[in-house]
Structure formats: structure tokens, C-alpha cells
Coordinates of C-alpha atoms and ligand atoms in Angstrom, one line a residue:
X1 CA -14.6 12.8 16.2
X2 CA -15.2 11.3 12.7
X3 CA -15.1 7.5 12.5
X4 CA -13.0 6.0 9.7
X5 CA -13.3 2.3 8.8
X6 CA -10.1 0.5 7.7
X7 CA -10.4 -2.8 5.9
X8 CA -7.2 -4.8 6.1
X9 CA -6.4 -2.8 9.3
X10 CA -3.7 -5.2 10.5
X11 CA -1.8 -5.3 7.2
X12 CA 1.4 -3.5 6.4
X13 CA -0.1 -0.2 5.1
X14 CA -3.3 -0.4 7.1
X15 CA -1.6 -0.7 10.5
X16 CA 0.6 2.4 9.8
X17 CA -2.5 4.3 8.6
X18 CA -4.4 3.3 11.8
X19 CA -1.6 4.9 13.9
X20 CA -1.6 8.2 11.9
X21 CA -5.4 8.5 11.8
X22 CA -5.6 8.1 15.6
X23 CA -2.7 10.6 16.0
X24 CA -4.7 13.0 13.9
X25 CA -7.7 12.6 16.2
X26 CA -9.9 10.3 14.2
X27 CA -11.8 7.3 15.7
X28 CA -10.9 4.1 13.8
X29 CA -12.8 0.9 13.4
X30 CA -10.5 -1.7 11.9
X31 CA -11.6 -5.0 10.2
X32 CA -9.4 -7.8 9.0
X33 CA -9.6 -11.6 8.5
X34 CA -5.9 -12.1 9.3
X35 CA -5.3 -13.9 6.0
X36 CA -2.1 -12.0 5.6
X37 CA -1.4 -10.6 9.1
X38 CA -1.8 -11.5 12.8
X39 CA -3.8 -10.1 15.8
X40 CA -0.4 -9.2 17.3
X41 CA -0.4 -6.2 15.0
X42 CA -3.2 -4.8 17.1
X43 CA -0.9 -5.0 20.2
X44 CA 1.8 -3.2 18.2
X45 CA -0.6 -0.4 17.3
X46 CA -1.7 -0.2 20.9
X47 CA 1.9 0.2 22.1
X48 CA 2.4 3.2 19.8
X49 CA -0.9 5.1 20.4
X50 CA -1.5 4.0 24.0
X51 CA -5.0 2.5 23.3
X52 CA -6.6 -0.3 21.4
X53 CA -8.4 0.6 18.2
X54 CA -11.9 -0.8 17.8
X55 CA -11.7 -3.9 15.8
X56 CA -13.8 -6.7 14.3
X57 CA -12.5 -9.9 12.7
X58 CA -14.4 -9.9 9.4
X59 CA -13.9 -11.4 5.9
X60 CA -15.0 -8.5 3.7
X61 CA -16.1 -10.9 1.0
X62 CA -18.8 -12.1 3.4
X63 CA -21.5 -9.4 2.9
X64 CA -23.6 -10.4 5.9
X65 CA -20.6 -10.5 8.3
X66 CA -19.4 -7.2 6.9
X67 CA -22.8 -5.6 7.3
X68 CA -22.6 -6.2 11.0
X69 CA -19.7 -3.7 11.3
X70 CA -22.1 -1.0 10.1
X71 CA -24.8 -2.0 12.6
X72 CA -22.2 -1.9 15.4
X73 CA -20.7 1.4 14.1
X74 CA -23.4 3.5 12.5
X75 CA -21.1 6.6 12.7
X76 CA -18.7 5.5 9.9
X77 CA -18.1 8.6 7.7
X78 CA -15.2 7.4 5.7
X79 CA -13.5 4.1 4.8
X80 CA -10.0 3.2 3.5
X81 CA -9.8 -0.1 1.6
X82 CA -6.6 -2.0 2.1
X83 CA -8.1 -5.6 2.3
X84 CA -6.7 -7.3 -0.8
X85 CA -4.2 -10.0 -1.8
X86 CA -1.1 -8.4 -3.3
X87 CA 1.4 -11.0 -4.4
X88 CA 2.0 -10.4 -8.1
X89 CA 3.4 -13.8 -8.9
X90 CA 0.6 -15.6 -7.0
X91 CA -2.0 -13.6 -8.9
X92 CA -0.6 -15.0 -12.1
X93 CA -0.9 -18.6 -10.8
X94 CA -4.3 -18.1 -9.2
X95 CA -6.2 -15.2 -10.9
X96 CA -9.7 -16.4 -9.7
X97 CA -8.5 -16.2 -6.1
X98 CA -7.5 -12.6 -6.7
X99 CA -10.6 -11.5 -8.6
X100 CA -13.0 -13.1 -6.0
X101 CA -11.2 -11.7 -3.0
X102 CA -10.1 -8.3 -4.2
X103 CA -13.2 -7.4 -6.1
X104 CA -15.9 -8.9 -4.0
X105 CA -14.5 -7.3 -0.8
X106 CA -14.4 -3.9 -2.5
X107 CA -17.9 -4.2 -4.1
X108 CA -19.3 -5.1 -0.6
X109 CA -17.5 -2.0 0.9
X110 CA -18.9 0.4 -1.7
X111 CA -22.5 -1.0 -1.3
X112 CA -22.3 -0.8 2.5
X113 CA -20.9 2.7 2.5
X114 CA -23.5 3.9 0.1
X115 CA -26.4 2.3 1.9
X116 CA -25.3 2.2 5.6
X117 CA -22.6 4.7 6.1
X118 CA -23.2 7.9 8.0
X119 CA -21.0 9.4 5.3
X120 CA -19.9 7.6 2.1
X121 CA -16.3 8.7 1.6
X122 CA -14.0 6.0 0.2
X123 CA -10.2 6.1 -0.2
X124 CA -9.0 3.2 -2.3
X125 CA -5.5 1.8 -1.9
X126 CA -4.3 1.4 -5.5
X127 CA -0.9 0.9 -7.0
X128 CA 1.5 2.4 -9.6
X129 CA 1.4 -1.0 -11.2
X130 CA -1.9 0.1 -12.9
X131 CA 0.3 2.1 -15.4
X132 CA 2.4 -0.8 -16.6
X133 CA 5.8 0.1 -18.1
X134 CA 5.7 3.8 -19.1
X135 CA 7.8 5.0 -22.0
X136 CA 10.9 7.0 -21.1
X137 CA 9.2 10.3 -22.1
X138 CA 6.3 9.5 -19.8
X139 CA 8.5 9.5 -16.7
X140 CA 8.0 10.7 -14.0
X141 CA 4.5 9.4 -14.0
X142 CA 1.6 11.8 -13.7
X143 CA -2.0 10.8 -12.7
X144 CA -3.3 11.3 -16.2
X145 CA -1.0 8.7 -17.8
X146 CA -3.3 6.2 -19.5
X147 CA -3.3 2.6 -18.2
X148 CA -1.6 0.0 -20.2
X149 CA -3.0 -3.6 -20.3
X150 CA -2.6 -4.9 -16.8
X151 CA 0.8 -6.6 -16.2
X152 CA -0.8 -9.2 -13.8
X153 CA -4.2 -10.2 -12.4
X154 CA -3.2 -8.3 -9.3
X155 CA -2.7 -5.2 -11.3
X156 CA -5.9 -5.8 -13.1
X157 CA -7.9 -6.0 -9.9
X158 CA -6.5 -2.6 -9.1
X159 CA -7.6 -1.2 -12.5
X160 CA -11.0 -2.7 -12.2
X161 CA -11.6 -1.6 -8.6
X162 CA -10.7 2.0 -9.6
X163 CA -13.3 1.8 -12.4
X164 CA -15.9 0.4 -10.0
X165 CA -15.3 3.4 -7.7
X166 CA -15.4 5.9 -10.5
X167 CA -18.7 4.6 -11.9
X168 CA -20.3 4.4 -8.5
X169 CA -19.3 8.0 -7.5
X170 CA -20.9 9.1 -10.8
X171 CA -24.1 7.1 -10.0
X172 CA -24.6 7.6 -6.3
X173 CA -24.7 11.3 -5.3
X174 CA -23.8 10.6 -1.6
X175 CA -20.6 8.7 -2.6
X176 CA -17.2 10.4 -2.8
X177 CA -14.0 8.6 -3.9
X178 CA -10.2 9.2 -3.7
X179 CA -7.7 6.9 -5.4
X180 CA -4.2 6.7 -4.0
X181 CA -1.7 5.0 -6.3
X182 CA 1.3 3.8 -4.2
X183 CA 4.7 3.4 -5.7
X184 CA 7.0 1.1 -3.6
X185 CA 6.2 1.3 0.2
X186 CA 9.1 0.3 2.4
X187 CA 10.3 0.7 6.0
X188 CA 8.6 0.4 9.4
X189 CA 7.3 2.6 12.1
X190 CA 10.3 4.2 14.0
X191 CA 9.1 2.5 17.3
X192 CA 9.6 -0.9 15.6
X193 CA 6.2 -2.0 17.1
X194 CA 4.7 -2.5 13.6
X195 CA 6.2 -3.1 10.2
X196 CA 6.1 -5.4 7.2
X197 CA 5.3 -9.1 7.9
X198 CA 6.0 -11.0 4.7
X199 CA 4.5 -14.5 4.6
X200 CA 7.3 -17.0 3.8
X201 CA 10.0 -16.0 1.3
X202 CA 9.6 -12.3 0.7
X203 CA 8.7 -11.2 -2.9
X204 CA 9.6 -7.6 -2.2
X205 CA 13.1 -6.2 -2.2
X206 CA 13.5 -4.6 1.2
X207 CA 12.2 -7.4 3.4
X208 CA 14.5 -9.7 1.4
X209 CA 17.4 -7.4 2.1
X210 CA 16.7 -7.2 5.8
X211 CA 16.2 -11.0 6.1
X212 CA 19.5 -11.5 4.3
X213 CA 21.2 -9.0 6.6
X214 CA 19.8 -10.9 9.5
X215 CA 21.1 -14.2 8.2
X216 CA 17.6 -15.7 7.6
X217 CA 18.3 -15.7 3.8
X218 CA 21.7 -16.8 2.4
X219 CA 22.1 -14.2 -0.3
X220 CA 20.1 -11.5 -2.0
X221 CA 19.7 -12.0 -5.8
X222 CA 19.6 -8.8 -7.7
X223 CA 17.3 -9.6 -10.6
X224 CA 19.3 -8.3 -13.5
X225 CA 21.9 -5.7 -14.1
X226 CA 21.5 -5.5 -17.9
X227 CA 18.6 -3.1 -18.0
X228 CA 18.7 0.2 -19.9
X229 CA 19.5 2.1 -16.6
X230 CA 22.6 3.8 -15.4
X231 CA 23.9 0.8 -13.3
X232 CA 21.8 -1.8 -15.2
X233 CA 19.4 -2.6 -12.3
X234 CA 15.7 -1.7 -12.2
X235 CA 14.6 1.7 -10.9
X236 CA 11.7 2.3 -8.5
X237 CA 10.2 5.0 -6.3
X238 CA 10.6 3.8 -2.7
X239 CA 8.3 5.6 -0.4
X240 CA 8.5 5.5 3.5
X241 CA 5.4 3.7 4.8
X242 CA 4.9 6.4 7.5
X243 CA 5.0 9.2 4.9
X244 CA 2.6 7.1 2.8
X245 CA 0.3 6.7 5.9
X246 CA 0.2 10.5 6.5
X247 CA -1.0 11.0 2.9
X248 CA -4.1 8.9 3.8
X249 CA -4.9 11.2 6.7
X250 CA -4.6 14.2 4.4
X251 CA -6.9 12.5 1.8
X252 CA -9.6 11.8 4.5
X253 CA -9.3 15.3 5.8
X254 CA -9.8 16.7 2.3
X255 CA -12.9 14.6 1.7
X256 CA -14.5 15.3 5.0
X257 CA -13.6 19.0 5.2
X258 CA -14.0 20.0 1.5
X259 CA -16.5 17.5 0.3
X260 CA -14.2 16.5 -2.6
X261 CA -16.2 14.1 -4.8
X262 CA -13.4 12.5 -6.9
X263 CA -9.6 12.7 -6.9
X264 CA -6.6 10.6 -7.9
X265 CA -3.1 11.0 -6.4
X266 CA 0.3 9.3 -7.1
X267 CA 2.1 8.8 -3.8
X268 CA 5.8 8.6 -4.3
X269 CA 9.0 10.6 -3.5
X270 CA 9.5 11.7 -7.1
X271 CA 13.0 10.2 -7.0
X272 CA 14.0 6.9 -8.7
X273 CA 16.5 4.6 -7.0
X274 CA 18.0 1.5 -8.6
X275 CA 18.2 -1.9 -6.8
X276 CA 22.0 -1.5 -6.5
X277 CA 21.7 2.0 -5.2
X278 CA 19.2 0.8 -2.6
X279 CA 21.5 -2.1 -1.6
X280 CA 24.4 0.3 -1.2
X281 CA 22.3 2.7 0.8
X282 CA 21.3 -0.1 3.2
X283 CA 25.0 -1.1 3.6
X284 CA 26.0 2.5 4.2
X285 CA 23.1 3.2 6.7
X286 CA 23.4 0.0 8.7
X287 CA 27.1 -0.9 8.4
X288 CA 25.9 -4.5 7.7
X289 CA 27.8 -6.2 4.9
X290 CA 25.1 -7.6 2.7
X291 CA 25.7 -10.8 0.7
X292 CA 24.3 -10.3 -2.8
X293 CA 24.8 -11.6 -6.3
X294 CA 23.6 -10.5 -9.7
X295 CA 21.0 -13.0 -11.0
X296 CA 18.8 -13.3 -14.1
X297 CA 16.0 -10.9 -14.6
X298 CA 12.6 -11.6 -12.9
X299 CA 9.9 -12.3 -15.5
X300 CA 7.3 -9.5 -15.5
X301 CA 9.5 -6.9 -13.9
X302 CA 9.0 -3.4 -15.3
X303 CA 12.4 -1.7 -16.0
X304 CA 12.0 1.7 -14.4
X305 CA 9.4 4.0 -13.1
X306 CA 9.0 6.7 -10.5
X307 CA 6.2 9.2 -9.5
X308 CA 5.6 12.8 -10.2
X309 CA 4.1 13.6 -6.8
X310 CA 3.4 17.3 -7.6
X311 CA -0.4 16.9 -7.5
X312 CA -0.3 15.3 -4.0
X313 CA 2.3 17.8 -2.8
X314 CA 0.1 20.7 -3.9
X315 CA -3.4 19.5 -3.2
X316 CA -2.8 17.4 -0.1
X317 CA -0.1 19.7 1.3
X318 CA 2.0 16.5 1.7
X319 CA 5.4 15.2 0.6
X320 CA 7.4 12.1 1.2
X321 CA 10.9 13.3 2.1
X322 CA 12.2 11.0 4.8
X323 CA 15.8 10.3 3.8
X324 CA 16.3 6.8 2.3
X325 CA 19.0 5.9 4.9
X326 CA 16.5 6.6 7.8
X327 CA 13.9 4.6 6.0
X328 CA 16.2 1.6 5.6
X329 CA 17.4 1.9 9.2
X330 CA 13.7 1.6 10.3
X331 CA 13.3 -1.6 8.3
X332 CA 16.5 -3.0 9.8
X333 CA 15.4 -2.1 13.3
X334 CA 12.1 -3.8 12.7
X335 CA 13.8 -6.9 11.3
X336 CA 16.1 -7.2 14.3
X337 CA 13.0 -6.9 16.6
X338 CA 11.4 -9.8 14.7
Ligands
LIG401 C1 11.5 -4.0 -6.6 C2 12.7 -4.2 -7.5 C3 12.9 -6.4 -8.5 C4 13.4 -8.7 -4.9 C5 5.5 -4.9 -6.6 C6 4.1 -4.7 -7.1 C7 3.5 -3.4 -6.5 C8 3.6 -3.6 -5.0 C9 5.1 -3.7 -4.6 C10 2.0 -4.7 -3.6 C11 12.4 -4.9 -8.8 C12 14.0 -6.1 -7.5 C13 13.2 -7.7 -5.8 C14 14.6 -9.4 -4.9 C15 15.4 -7.9 -6.6 N1 2.9 -4.7 -4.6 N2 14.2 -7.3 -6.6 N3 15.6 -9.0 -5.7 O1 7.9 -5.5 -8.2 O2 8.4 -3.0 -8.0 O3 6.3 -3.9 -7.1 O4 5.6 -4.9 -5.2 O5 1.7 -3.8 -2.9 O6 2.2 -3.3 -6.9 O7 4.1 -4.5 -8.5 O8 8.5 -4.5 -6.0 O9 10.0 -5.1 -4.2 O10 9.2 -6.9 -5.7 O11 10.8 -5.3 -6.6 O12 16.3 -7.6 -7.3 O13 14.8 -10.4 -4.1 O14 13.6 -5.0 -6.7 O15 13.4 -7.0 -9.7 O16 13.3 -4.4 -9.7 P1 7.8 -4.3 -7.4 P2 9.6 -5.5 -5.5

């Protein structure tokens, strides 16, 4: 079976992709430095798939340590790069930390795949944040929408890394690249053995909702209800993390089976949901009465965006259609397990 390297394999998205790749018959070698996860995630993956994935504790910014993975596993044909810091606010306060970690780790991966990989197929975990705030007539977002100036150093690392991959695919004939731009991943594996593990106070909406429902947080603040949207709160495209993970398998399949050299896909449901709609969907799905209040806008928030997933639907034969209530229930089940 083909061997796929996952960097950031014990992270939120990486762990769910590890499960789906093994389910699809791939061999996985995971690497992580546990800077934003724990080794317990490997136990969770094992409980789901019934075996332990191959794993090496590696900081991908350390070229020599990372190179050892390719000596140990000379059969790597594809890699998916998740290893990156992703807290938008933190990136504004500490841009150098983000540029050094997110870019050096990716540069090392590209170099090692080109020079040491059995195959050099790279899937890059990007984000819809690369688009910035689209104009209303640019919604839903298609892959050819030009980038706006990055809204944060985090977003800029995604823009730069996409450019690194594009230039390297052009230059190195053995290298192929696929960019996956995620909208808002939420939820947890239905087994509740893996899920999102936010460090400290959650930045993201759904973990804050589930921690409030669990009594860990006093009250959810809805950051603004005076936006130019139907109910005044921000709109996003919330995609189930398991549906998102399955798109990664399809992307690897396509590269290995069809030798696709370059592709970019928006991964979303194609439906926009406001913060208040999501809060009400959570209350309806779980029956838990959620304590929330309307607060001031959060600086840097984009008002509204959602994906046009038609390209991924057509070319990957994939769609994210798990009902939002089921997705939110999976998040709640995971939170109760925690
Ligand atoms: C969603 C909406 C908030 C918390 C960011 C990154 C993106 C990706 C996901 C890394 C917004 C509102 C939130 C809260 C709230 N990052 N909100 N109260 O900002 O769309 O995307 O995280 O992978 O690249 O840009 O996600 O979940 O932080 O916010 O009202 O306590 O929920 O204002 O409108 P965001 P989010």
C-alpha cells in the first residue's frame, strides 16, 4: 500500500485524516512535536482503527531530525502538511514565531519530498483566510478569487506557503502539489476518541460553545450582532472535520492514481451559517440551554464568507453534507468525554 506522511499527525485535522487514510487502505507515517497536541491522540486513533499508526516525534523545523523520517521510511509517496501554528490573534502578537515555524517546517518538507521521497506528492493544508473579506458579489468563494492582503501573519504564512509549493512544482518535475483551502472545520469523530483539543481559552466558536455548555466557561460572547447580515452576526461555512478528512483521501487518491500535477480546492459545505444560527442549532440538537450574550465585535473578524465547493464536488467526487445538528452533537459528545 502507498505510504503517506502526515506532519502534525496528532493535531485536530491531522488525526482525523490519519483515521480516514487508514480506513482507505493507506499506510501512514505520522510526525508531530506535540507543541499543540498530546501523545494520547495516538491512543484515540488506535481505538478507532484497531492499530497504532507509525509515528516519530519530530520538529519539522529541524531538518536533520526530519530527514531521519525519510531514512526510516523510504517508501513515502505522498505527504499532507498540517504542522503549523494556527492562532490568528497570537500570530499578530508574535509574527516571527509564525513565520519561522510555519514556513521552515514546510520548506523542509518540500525539500525532503523532492530529494528523498519515493514519490513527491504534497497536499498542503491551507485556509479560506487567504482570501480576506470578499465583496458580496464574490460570494460564494471560488478558487480563482484573487487573494487580498493577508488579514494576519497566520493568513500570510498560508499565502506564502501556497506560493512556495506552486513555484517548486513548476521547478521540480517530480513534485506535484494540491492546495486544500479549509473553511471552518468543526466537530469530532463520532466515536469521541479524537476531537479538537484547544489549548487554554478557545479562540474558535464551537469549542467555546461546548465548554460553556459543559460549565467550564461562564458565558459565550457572541462577537457582534450589528453586522450587515440577516441576524447581525457573522456568517461562516462550518464543515464537519470528518467530511473534511475524507476530502484529503480523495486528493491523495487523485494525485497517486491520475498523476495530477497541480490543483486547488475550496473545502466547505457551500452553506453560510451565522453565529446565532449555529448557537440555536446547538441548543436544538443537544437540548442544552446555552448561556450567551451579545458582546462587541472581535477586531480582525471578517463579516461573512462561505465556499463554492463545486470544483471539489465535481473533481474529487466529494461533498460535505453531514447535517449541522449531527456535527454539533459530535462536538458535544467529545466535550462530555473530555
Ligand atoms: C467564527 C465566528 C467569531 C468565538 C479562524 C481562522 C481560520 C481557522 C479557523 C485555523 C466569528 C465568532 C468566535 C467566540 C464568537 N483557523 N465567535 N464568539 O475566525 O472564522 O476562523 O479560525 O485553522 O483560518 O481565520 O473562526 O471560530 O474563531 O470564529 O462570536 O467565542 O464565531 O466572531 O464570527 P474564524 P472562529
